[in-house]
Tab-separated table of C-alpha atoms and ligand atoms in Angstrom:
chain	number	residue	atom	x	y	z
O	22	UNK	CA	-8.250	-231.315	-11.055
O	23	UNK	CA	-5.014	-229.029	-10.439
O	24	UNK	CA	-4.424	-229.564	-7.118
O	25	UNK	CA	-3.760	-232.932	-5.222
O	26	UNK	CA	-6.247	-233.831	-3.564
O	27	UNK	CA	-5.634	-233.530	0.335
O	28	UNK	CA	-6.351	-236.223	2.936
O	29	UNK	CA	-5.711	-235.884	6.665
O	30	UNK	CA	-5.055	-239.213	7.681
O	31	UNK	CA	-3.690	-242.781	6.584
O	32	UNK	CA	-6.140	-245.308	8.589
O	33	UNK	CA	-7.496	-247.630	6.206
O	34	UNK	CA	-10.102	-244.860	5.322
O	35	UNK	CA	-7.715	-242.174	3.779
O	36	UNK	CA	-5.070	-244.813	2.143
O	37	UNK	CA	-7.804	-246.602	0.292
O	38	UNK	CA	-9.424	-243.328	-0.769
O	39	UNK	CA	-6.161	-242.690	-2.192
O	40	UNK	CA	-5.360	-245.646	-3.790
O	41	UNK	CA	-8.873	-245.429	-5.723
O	42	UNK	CA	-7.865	-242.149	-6.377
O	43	UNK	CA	-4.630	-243.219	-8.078
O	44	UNK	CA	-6.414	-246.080	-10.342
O	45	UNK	CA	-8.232	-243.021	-11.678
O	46	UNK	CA	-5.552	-241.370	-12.237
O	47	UNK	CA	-6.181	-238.337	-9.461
O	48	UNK	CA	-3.098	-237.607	-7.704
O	49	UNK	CA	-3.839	-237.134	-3.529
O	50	UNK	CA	-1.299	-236.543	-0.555
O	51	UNK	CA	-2.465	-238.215	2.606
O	52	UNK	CA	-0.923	-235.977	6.014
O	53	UNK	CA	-0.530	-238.317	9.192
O	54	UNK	CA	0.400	-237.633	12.266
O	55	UNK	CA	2.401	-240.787	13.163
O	56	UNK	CA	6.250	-240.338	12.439
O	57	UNK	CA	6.295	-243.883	10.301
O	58	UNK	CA	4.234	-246.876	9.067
O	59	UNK	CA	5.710	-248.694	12.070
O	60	UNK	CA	5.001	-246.269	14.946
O	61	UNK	CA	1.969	-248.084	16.531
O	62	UNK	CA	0.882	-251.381	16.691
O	63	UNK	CA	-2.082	-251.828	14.009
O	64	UNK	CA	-4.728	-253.552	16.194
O	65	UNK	CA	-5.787	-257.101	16.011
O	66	UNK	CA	-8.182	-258.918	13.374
O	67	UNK	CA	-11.027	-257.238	10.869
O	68	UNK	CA	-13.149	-259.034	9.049
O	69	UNK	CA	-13.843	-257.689	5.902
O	70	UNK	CA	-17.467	-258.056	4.199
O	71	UNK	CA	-18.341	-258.841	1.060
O	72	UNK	CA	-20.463	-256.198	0.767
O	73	UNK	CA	-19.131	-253.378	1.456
O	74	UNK	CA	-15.155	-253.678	2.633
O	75	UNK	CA	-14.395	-256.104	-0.150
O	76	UNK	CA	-15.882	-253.784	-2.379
O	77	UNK	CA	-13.406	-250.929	-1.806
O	78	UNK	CA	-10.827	-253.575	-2.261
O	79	UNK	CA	-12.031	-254.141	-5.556
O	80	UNK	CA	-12.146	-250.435	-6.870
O	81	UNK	CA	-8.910	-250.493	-5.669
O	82	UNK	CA	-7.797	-253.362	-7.581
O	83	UNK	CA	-6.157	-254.603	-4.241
O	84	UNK	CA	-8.199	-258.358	-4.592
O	85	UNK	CA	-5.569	-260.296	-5.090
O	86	UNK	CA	-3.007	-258.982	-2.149
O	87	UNK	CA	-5.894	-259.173	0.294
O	88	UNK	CA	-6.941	-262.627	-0.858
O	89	UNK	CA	-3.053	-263.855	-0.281
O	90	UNK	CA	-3.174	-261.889	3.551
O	91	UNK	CA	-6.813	-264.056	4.718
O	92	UNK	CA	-5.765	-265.809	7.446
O	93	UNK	CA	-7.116	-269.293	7.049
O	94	UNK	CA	-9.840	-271.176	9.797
O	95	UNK	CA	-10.522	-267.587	11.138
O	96	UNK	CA	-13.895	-266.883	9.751
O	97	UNK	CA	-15.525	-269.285	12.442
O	98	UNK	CA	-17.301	-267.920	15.248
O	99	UNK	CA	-17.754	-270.231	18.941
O	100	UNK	CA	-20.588	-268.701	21.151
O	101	UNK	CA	-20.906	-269.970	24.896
O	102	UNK	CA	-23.483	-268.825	27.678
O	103	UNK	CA	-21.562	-267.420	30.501
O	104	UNK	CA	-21.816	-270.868	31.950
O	105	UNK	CA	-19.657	-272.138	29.341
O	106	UNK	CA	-22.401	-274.087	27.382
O	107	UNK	CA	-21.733	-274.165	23.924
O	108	UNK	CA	-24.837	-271.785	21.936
O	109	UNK	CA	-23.434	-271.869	18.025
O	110	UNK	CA	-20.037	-273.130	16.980
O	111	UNK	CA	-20.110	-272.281	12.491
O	112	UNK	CA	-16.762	-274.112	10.999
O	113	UNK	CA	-14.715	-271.440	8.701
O	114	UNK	CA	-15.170	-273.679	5.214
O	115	UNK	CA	-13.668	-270.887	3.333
O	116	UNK	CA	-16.775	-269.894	0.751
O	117	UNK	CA	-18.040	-267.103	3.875
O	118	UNK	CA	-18.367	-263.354	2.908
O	119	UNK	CA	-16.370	-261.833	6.118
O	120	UNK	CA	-12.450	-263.424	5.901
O	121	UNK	CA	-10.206	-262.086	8.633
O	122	UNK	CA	-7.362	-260.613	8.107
O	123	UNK	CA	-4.572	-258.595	10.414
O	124	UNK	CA	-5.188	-254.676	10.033
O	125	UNK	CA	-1.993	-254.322	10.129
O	126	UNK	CA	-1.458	-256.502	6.639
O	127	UNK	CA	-4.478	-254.233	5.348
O	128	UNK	CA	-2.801	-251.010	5.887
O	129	UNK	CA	0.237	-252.787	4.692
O	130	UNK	CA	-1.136	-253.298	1.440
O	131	UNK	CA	-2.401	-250.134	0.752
O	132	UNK	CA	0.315	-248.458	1.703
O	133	UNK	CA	2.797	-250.812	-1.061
O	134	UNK	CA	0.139	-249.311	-3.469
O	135	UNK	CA	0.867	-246.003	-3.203
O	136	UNK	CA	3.934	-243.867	-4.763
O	137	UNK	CA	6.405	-243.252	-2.209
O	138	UNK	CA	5.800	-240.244	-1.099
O	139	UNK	CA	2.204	-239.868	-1.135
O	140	UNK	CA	1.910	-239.997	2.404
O	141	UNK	CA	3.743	-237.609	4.695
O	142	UNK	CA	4.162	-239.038	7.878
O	143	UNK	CA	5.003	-237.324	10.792
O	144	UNK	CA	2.384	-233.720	9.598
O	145	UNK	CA	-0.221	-233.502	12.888
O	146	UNK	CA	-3.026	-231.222	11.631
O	147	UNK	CA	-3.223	-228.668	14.253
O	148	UNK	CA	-5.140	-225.908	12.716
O	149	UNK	CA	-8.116	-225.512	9.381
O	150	UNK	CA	-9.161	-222.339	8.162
O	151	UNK	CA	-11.879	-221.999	5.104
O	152	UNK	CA	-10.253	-219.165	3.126
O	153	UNK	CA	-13.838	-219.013	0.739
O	154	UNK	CA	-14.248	-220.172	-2.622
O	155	UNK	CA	-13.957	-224.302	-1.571
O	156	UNK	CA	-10.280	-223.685	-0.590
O	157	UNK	CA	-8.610	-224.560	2.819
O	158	UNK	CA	-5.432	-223.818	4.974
O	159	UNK	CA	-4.195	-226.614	6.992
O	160	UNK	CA	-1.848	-226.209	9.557
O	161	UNK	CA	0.898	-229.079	10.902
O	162	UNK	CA	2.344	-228.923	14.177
O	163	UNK	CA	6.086	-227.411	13.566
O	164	UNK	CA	5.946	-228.091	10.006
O	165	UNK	CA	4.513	-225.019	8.117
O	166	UNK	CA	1.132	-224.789	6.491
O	167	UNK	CA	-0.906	-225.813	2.911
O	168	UNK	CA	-3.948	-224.832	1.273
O	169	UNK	CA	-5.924	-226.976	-1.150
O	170	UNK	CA	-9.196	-226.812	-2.832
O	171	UNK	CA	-10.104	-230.584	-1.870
O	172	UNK	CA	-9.867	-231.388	1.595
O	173	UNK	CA	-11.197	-235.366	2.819
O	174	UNK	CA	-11.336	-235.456	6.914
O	175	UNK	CA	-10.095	-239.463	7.152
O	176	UNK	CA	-8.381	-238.738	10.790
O	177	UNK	CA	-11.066	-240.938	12.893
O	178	UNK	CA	-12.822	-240.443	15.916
O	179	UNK	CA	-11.397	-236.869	17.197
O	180	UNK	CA	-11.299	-235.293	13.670
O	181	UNK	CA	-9.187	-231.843	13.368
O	182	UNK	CA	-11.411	-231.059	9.884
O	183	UNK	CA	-14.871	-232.034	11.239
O	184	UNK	CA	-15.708	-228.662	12.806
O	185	UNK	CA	-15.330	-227.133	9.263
O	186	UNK	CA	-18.358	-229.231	8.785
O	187	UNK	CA	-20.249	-229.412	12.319
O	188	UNK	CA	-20.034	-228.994	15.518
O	189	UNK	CA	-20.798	-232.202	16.438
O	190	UNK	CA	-18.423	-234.002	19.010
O	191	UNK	CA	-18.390	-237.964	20.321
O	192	UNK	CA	-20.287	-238.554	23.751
O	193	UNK	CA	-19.096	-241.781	25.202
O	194	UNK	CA	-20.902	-244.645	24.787
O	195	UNK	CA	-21.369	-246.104	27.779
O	196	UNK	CA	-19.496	-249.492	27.229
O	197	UNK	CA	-16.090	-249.533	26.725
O	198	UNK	CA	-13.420	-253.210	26.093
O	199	UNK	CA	-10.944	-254.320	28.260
O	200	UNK	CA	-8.397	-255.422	26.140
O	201	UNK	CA	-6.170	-258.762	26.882
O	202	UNK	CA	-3.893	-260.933	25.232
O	203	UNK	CA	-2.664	-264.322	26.223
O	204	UNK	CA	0.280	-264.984	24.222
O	205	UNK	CA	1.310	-268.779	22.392
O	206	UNK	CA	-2.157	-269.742	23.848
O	207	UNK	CA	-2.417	-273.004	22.906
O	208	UNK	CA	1.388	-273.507	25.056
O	209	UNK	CA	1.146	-271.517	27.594
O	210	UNK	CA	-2.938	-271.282	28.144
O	211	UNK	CA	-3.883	-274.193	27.291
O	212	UNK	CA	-7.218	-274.524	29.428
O	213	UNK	CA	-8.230	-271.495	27.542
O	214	UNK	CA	-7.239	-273.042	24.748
O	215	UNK	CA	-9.614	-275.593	24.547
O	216	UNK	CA	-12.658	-273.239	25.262
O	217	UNK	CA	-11.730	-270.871	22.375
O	218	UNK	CA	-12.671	-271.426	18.690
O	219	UNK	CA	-10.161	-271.524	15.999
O	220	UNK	CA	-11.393	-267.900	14.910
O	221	UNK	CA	-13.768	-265.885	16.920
O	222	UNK	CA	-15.190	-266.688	20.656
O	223	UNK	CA	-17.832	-264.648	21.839
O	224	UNK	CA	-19.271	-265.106	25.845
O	225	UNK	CA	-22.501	-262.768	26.680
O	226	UNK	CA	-24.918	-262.496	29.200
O	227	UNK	CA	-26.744	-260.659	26.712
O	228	UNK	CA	-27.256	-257.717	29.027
O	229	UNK	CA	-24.174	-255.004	28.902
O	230	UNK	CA	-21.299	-257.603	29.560
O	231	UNK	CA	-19.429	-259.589	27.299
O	232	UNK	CA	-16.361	-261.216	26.219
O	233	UNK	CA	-14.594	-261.265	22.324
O	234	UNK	CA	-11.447	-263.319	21.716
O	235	UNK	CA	-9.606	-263.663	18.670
O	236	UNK	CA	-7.135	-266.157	16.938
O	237	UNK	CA	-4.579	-264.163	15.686
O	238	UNK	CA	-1.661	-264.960	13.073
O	239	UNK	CA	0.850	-265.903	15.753
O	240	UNK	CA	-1.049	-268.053	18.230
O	241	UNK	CA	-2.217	-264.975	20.496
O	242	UNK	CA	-5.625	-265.040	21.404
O	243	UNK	CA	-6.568	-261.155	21.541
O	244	UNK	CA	-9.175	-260.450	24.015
O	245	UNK	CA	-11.841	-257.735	24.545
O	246	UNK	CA	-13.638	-258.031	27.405
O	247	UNK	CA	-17.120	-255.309	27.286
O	248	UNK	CA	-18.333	-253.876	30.124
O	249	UNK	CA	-21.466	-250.995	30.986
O	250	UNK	CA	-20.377	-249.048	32.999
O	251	UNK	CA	-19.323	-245.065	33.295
O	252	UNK	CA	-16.181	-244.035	32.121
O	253	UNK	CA	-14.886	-243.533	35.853
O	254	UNK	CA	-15.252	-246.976	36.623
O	255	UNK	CA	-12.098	-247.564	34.898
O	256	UNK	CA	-10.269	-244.729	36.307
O	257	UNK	CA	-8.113	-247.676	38.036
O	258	UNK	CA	-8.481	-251.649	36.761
O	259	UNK	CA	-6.686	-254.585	36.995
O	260	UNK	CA	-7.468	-258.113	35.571
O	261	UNK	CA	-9.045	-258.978	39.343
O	262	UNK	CA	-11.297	-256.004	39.561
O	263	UNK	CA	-12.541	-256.567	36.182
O	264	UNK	CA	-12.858	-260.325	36.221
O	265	UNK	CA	-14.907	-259.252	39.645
O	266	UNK	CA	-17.686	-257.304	36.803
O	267	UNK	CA	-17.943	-261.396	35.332
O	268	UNK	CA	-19.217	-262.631	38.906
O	269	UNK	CA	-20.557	-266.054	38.172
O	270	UNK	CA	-19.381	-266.958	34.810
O	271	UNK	CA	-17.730	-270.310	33.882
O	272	UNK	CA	-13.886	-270.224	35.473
O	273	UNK	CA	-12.425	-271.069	31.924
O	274	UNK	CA	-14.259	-267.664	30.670
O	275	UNK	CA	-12.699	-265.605	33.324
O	276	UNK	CA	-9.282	-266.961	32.588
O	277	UNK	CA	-9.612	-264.948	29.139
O	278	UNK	CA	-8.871	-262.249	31.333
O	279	UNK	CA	-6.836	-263.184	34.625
O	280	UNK	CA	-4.822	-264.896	32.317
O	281	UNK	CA	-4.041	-262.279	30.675
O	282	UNK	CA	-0.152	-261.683	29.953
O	283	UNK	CA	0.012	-258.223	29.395
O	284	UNK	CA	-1.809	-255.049	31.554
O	285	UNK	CA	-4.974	-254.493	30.689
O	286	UNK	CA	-5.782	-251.723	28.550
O	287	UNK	CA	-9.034	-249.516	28.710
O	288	UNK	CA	-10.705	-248.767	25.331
O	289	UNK	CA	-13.829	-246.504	25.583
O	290	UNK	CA	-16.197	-246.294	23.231
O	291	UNK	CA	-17.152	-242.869	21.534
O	292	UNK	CA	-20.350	-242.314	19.215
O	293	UNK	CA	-21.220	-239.507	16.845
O	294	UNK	CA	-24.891	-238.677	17.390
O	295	UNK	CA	-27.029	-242.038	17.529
O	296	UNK	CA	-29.465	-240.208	14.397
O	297	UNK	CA	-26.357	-240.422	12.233
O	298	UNK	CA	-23.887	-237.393	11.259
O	299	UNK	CA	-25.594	-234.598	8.795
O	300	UNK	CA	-23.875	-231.443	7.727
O	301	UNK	CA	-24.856	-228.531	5.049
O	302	UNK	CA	-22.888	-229.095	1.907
O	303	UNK	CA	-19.963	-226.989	1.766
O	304	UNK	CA	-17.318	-226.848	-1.694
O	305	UNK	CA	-14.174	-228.343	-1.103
O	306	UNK	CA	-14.406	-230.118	1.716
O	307	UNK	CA	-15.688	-233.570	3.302
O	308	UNK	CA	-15.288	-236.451	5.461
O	309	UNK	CA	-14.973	-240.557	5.592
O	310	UNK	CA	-14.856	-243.438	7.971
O	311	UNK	CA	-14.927	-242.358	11.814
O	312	UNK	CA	-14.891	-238.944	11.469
O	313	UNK	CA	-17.906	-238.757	9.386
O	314	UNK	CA	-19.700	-241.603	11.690
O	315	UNK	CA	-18.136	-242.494	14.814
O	316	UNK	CA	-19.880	-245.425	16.618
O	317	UNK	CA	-19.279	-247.962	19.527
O	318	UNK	CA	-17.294	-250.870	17.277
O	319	UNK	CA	-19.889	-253.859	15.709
O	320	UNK	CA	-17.960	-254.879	13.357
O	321	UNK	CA	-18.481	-252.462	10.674
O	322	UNK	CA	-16.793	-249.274	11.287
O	323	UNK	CA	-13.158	-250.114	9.243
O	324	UNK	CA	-15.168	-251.842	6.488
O	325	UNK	CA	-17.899	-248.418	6.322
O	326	UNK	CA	-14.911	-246.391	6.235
O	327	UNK	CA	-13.452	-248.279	3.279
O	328	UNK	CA	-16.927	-248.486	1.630
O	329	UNK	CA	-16.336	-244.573	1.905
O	330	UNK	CA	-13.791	-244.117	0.535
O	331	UNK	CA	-14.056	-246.372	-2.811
O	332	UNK	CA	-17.557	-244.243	-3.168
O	333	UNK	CA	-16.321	-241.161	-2.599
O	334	UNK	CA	-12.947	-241.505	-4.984
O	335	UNK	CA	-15.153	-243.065	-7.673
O	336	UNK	CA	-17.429	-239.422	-6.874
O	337	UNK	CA	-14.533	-237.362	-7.201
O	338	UNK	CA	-12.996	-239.667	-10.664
O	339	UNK	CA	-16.905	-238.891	-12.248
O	340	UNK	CA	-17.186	-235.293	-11.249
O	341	UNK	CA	-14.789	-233.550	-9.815
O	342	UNK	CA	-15.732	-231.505	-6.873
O	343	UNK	CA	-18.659	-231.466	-7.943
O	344	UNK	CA	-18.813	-235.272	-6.942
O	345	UNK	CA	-18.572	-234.170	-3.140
O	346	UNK	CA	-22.757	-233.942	-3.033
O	347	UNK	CA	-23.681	-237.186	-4.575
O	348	UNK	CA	-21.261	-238.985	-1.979
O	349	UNK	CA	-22.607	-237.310	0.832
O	350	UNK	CA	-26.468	-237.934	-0.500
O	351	UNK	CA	-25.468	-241.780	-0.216
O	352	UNK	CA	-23.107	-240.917	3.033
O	353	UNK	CA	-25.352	-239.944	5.326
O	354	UNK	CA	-28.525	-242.404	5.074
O	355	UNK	CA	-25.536	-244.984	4.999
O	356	UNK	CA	-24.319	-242.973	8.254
O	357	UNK	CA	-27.773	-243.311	9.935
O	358	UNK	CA	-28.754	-246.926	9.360
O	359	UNK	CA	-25.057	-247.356	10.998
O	360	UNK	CA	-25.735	-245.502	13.794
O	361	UNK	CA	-29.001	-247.346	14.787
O	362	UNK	CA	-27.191	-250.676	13.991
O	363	UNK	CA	-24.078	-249.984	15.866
O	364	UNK	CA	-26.346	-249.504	19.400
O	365	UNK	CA	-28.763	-252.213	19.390
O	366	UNK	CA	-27.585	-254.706	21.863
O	367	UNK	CA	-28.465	-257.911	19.915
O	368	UNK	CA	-30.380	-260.390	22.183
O	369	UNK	CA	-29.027	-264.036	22.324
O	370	UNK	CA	-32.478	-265.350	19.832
O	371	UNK	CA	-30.244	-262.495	17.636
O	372	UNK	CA	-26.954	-263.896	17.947
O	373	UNK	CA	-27.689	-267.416	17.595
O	374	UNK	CA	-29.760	-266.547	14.286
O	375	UNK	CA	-26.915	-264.262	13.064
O	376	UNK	CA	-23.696	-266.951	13.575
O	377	UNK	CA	-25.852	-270.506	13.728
O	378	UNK	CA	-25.997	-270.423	9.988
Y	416	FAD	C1	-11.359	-251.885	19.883
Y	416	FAD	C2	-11.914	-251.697	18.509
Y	416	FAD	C3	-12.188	-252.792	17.700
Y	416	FAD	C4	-12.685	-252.616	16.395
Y	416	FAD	N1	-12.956	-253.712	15.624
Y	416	FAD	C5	-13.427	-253.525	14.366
Y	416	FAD	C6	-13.698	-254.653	13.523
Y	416	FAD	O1	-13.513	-255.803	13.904
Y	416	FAD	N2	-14.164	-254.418	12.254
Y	416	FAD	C7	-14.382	-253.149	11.786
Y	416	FAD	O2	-14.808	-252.983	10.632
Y	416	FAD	N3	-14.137	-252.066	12.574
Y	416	FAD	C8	-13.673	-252.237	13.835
Y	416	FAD	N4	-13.429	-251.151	14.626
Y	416	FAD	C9	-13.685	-249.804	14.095
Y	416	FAD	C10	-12.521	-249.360	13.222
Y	416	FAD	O3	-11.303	-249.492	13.929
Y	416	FAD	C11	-12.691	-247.916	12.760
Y	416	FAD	O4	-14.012	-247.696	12.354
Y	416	FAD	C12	-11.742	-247.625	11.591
Y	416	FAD	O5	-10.404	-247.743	12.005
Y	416	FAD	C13	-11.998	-246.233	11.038
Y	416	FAD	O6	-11.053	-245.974	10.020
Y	416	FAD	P1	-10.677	-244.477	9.661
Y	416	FAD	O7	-9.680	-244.572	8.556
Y	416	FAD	O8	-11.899	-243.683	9.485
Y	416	FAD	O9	-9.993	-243.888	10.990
Y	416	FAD	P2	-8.707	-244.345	11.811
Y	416	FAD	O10	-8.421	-245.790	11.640
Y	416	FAD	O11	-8.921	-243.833	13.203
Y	416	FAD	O12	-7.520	-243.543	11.137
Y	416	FAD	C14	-7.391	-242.143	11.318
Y	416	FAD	C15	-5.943	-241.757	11.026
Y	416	FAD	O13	-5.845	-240.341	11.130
Y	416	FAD	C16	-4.699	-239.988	11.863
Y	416	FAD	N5	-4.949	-238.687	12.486
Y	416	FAD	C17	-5.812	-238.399	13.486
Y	416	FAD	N6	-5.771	-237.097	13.795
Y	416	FAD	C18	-4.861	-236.534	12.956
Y	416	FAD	C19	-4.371	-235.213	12.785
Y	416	FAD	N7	-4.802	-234.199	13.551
Y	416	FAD	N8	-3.432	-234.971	11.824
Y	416	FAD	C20	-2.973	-235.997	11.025
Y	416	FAD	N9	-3.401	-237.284	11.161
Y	416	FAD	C21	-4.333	-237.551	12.100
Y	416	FAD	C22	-4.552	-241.112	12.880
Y	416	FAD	O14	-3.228	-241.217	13.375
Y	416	FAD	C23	-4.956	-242.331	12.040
Y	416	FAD	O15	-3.854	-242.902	11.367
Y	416	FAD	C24	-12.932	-251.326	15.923
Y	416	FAD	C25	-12.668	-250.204	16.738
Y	416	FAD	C26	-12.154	-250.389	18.023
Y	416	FAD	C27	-11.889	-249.174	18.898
């Protein structure tokens, strides 16, 4: 292949589909819009599964690195009633298949894998034109224009090169987190402290509301709190409004929230259709990870979009363009089964089975 390979977007979907890329020996430039590596913060804690994150990690030859960034203790998972009885608590004894590890240490990673250079921070795509013939012009905010005869979509939920493809756009979910953090925990909070796991707590009343917390590398416990409910509920929250939504629970649950030491923050949640993502092929251009299967998080969406990106590169290293079919053949079942998955509202019988093992 002549030209680079062009990615729009350097989440953990685009930089590991160009670090698989580069152990083939394909050269790819990844556009993001951020101005650095440091611009945001990188979200809290991802487990990453055996079966399908770990696997990209492995065709990128990245094992090792991620190994050394596991955080230890964090695979267990606590699950209480909402009146604080204990339903499951599983120990973290290290042989599980889903090891947590910062995102931001992920994207670290791949990015210490990749020439300098590869990715060009700072390039928004505003604008993508098909000129024919599998060949595309994309346009950056203020910085000029390119064309390339391999385009990959990685740039998540509100994707600039998915209408190339479809017209499909996310429809809110329906739920959406609260996000908290309660910082030095086991110091400063220490009554929540004693009700949280060493890894992950999850609180449900198994019908629309519940409550995730996280041990993260520092001592903060990171906290989403879900709620069902339409997207102008949260047109104005505060911990007191939305600890009013948790009427009932155990006090020590609702401190995960009016503890909180930071604002809370709303995070909606957007889904591509709930059939799964389809397009008609078209040369030259397709998509991974969120913008090829947005869905409400369960736990799957950064590993899917890694799982993505190791097939597709291994695609493209076999056949060229040509390789763009055979990924999306396996793409959009894989996109489907997701899609179901991602909006069944496990019962507590389910959740019990799932963690009590
Ligand atoms: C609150 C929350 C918790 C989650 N927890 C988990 C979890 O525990 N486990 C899990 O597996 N998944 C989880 N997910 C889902 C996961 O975050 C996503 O599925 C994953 O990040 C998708 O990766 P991606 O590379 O496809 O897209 P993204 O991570 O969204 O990356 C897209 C990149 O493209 C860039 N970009 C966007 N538009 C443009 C543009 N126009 N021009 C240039 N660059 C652009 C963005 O800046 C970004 O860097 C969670 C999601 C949320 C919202």
């Amino acid at each position: 292949m002549n030209t680079p390979v062009t990615i729009v977007g350097a989440g953990l979907g685009g930089l590991t589909l160009a670090r698989v890329l580069r152990v083939n020996g394909i050269e790819a430039i990844v556009y993001e819009s951020e101005r650095s590596p440091d611009a945001r913060a990188q979200g809290g804690m991802l487990d990453i599964h055996d079966y399908n994150g770990q696997l990209a990690l492995e065709a990128a030859g990245l094992m090792a690195e991620f190994r050394a960034a596991v955080l230890p203790g964090r695979e267990a998972y606590r699950g209480l009633a909402t009146d604080g009885t204990l339903l499951f608590d599983k120990a973290d004894d290290g042989t599980g298949g889903r090891p947590e590890v910062q995102r931001g240490d992920l994207r670290r990673i791949l990015l210490d894998s990749l020439p300098a250079g590869t990715v060009r921070w700072g390039h928004k795509v505003d604008g993508v034109r098909a000129l024919g013939g599998g060949r595309h012009e994309l346009s950056f905010a203020g910085r000029g224009s390119v064309t390339t005869s391999l385009l990959v979509g990685a740039d998540g939920a509100w994707s600039r090169v998915r209408p190339l493809l479809t017209g499909a756009v996310p429809v809110y979910a329906g739920t959406s987190f609260i996000e908290t953090f309660l910082y030095d925990v086991q110091r400063r909070h220490p009554d929540v402290a004693r009700v949280a796991g060493p890894g992950t707590t999850i609180a449900s009343d198994f019908a629309g509301r519940q409550i995730n917390a996280h041990r993260e590398a520092d001592g903060t416990l990171h906290v989403y709190a879900e709620l069902t409910e339409p997207l102008e509920f949260f047109d104005s929250i505060d911990v007191t409004r939305i600890a009013r939504q948790f009427d009932g629970w155990a006090p020590e649950l609702l401190a995960f929230i009016t503890d909180s030491d930071t604002a809370p923050v709303h995070r909606p949640h957007y889904a591509l259709p709930p059939e799964g993502l389809r397009w008609g092929h078209r040369p030259g251009v397709t998509l991974i990870g969120d913008a090829a299967h947005l869905a409400a998080p369960d736990g799957e969406g950064a590993n899917l979009a890694m799982q993505d990106a190791a097939e597709l590169g291994a695609a493209l290293a076999a056949h060229g363009g040509d390789g763009l079919t055979s990924y999306e053949e396996t793409l959009f079942p894989r996109s489907a089964e997701h899609a179901v998955a991602a909006a069944y509202k496990p019962t507590r019988e389910d959740m019990i089975e799932f963690f009590a093992v």
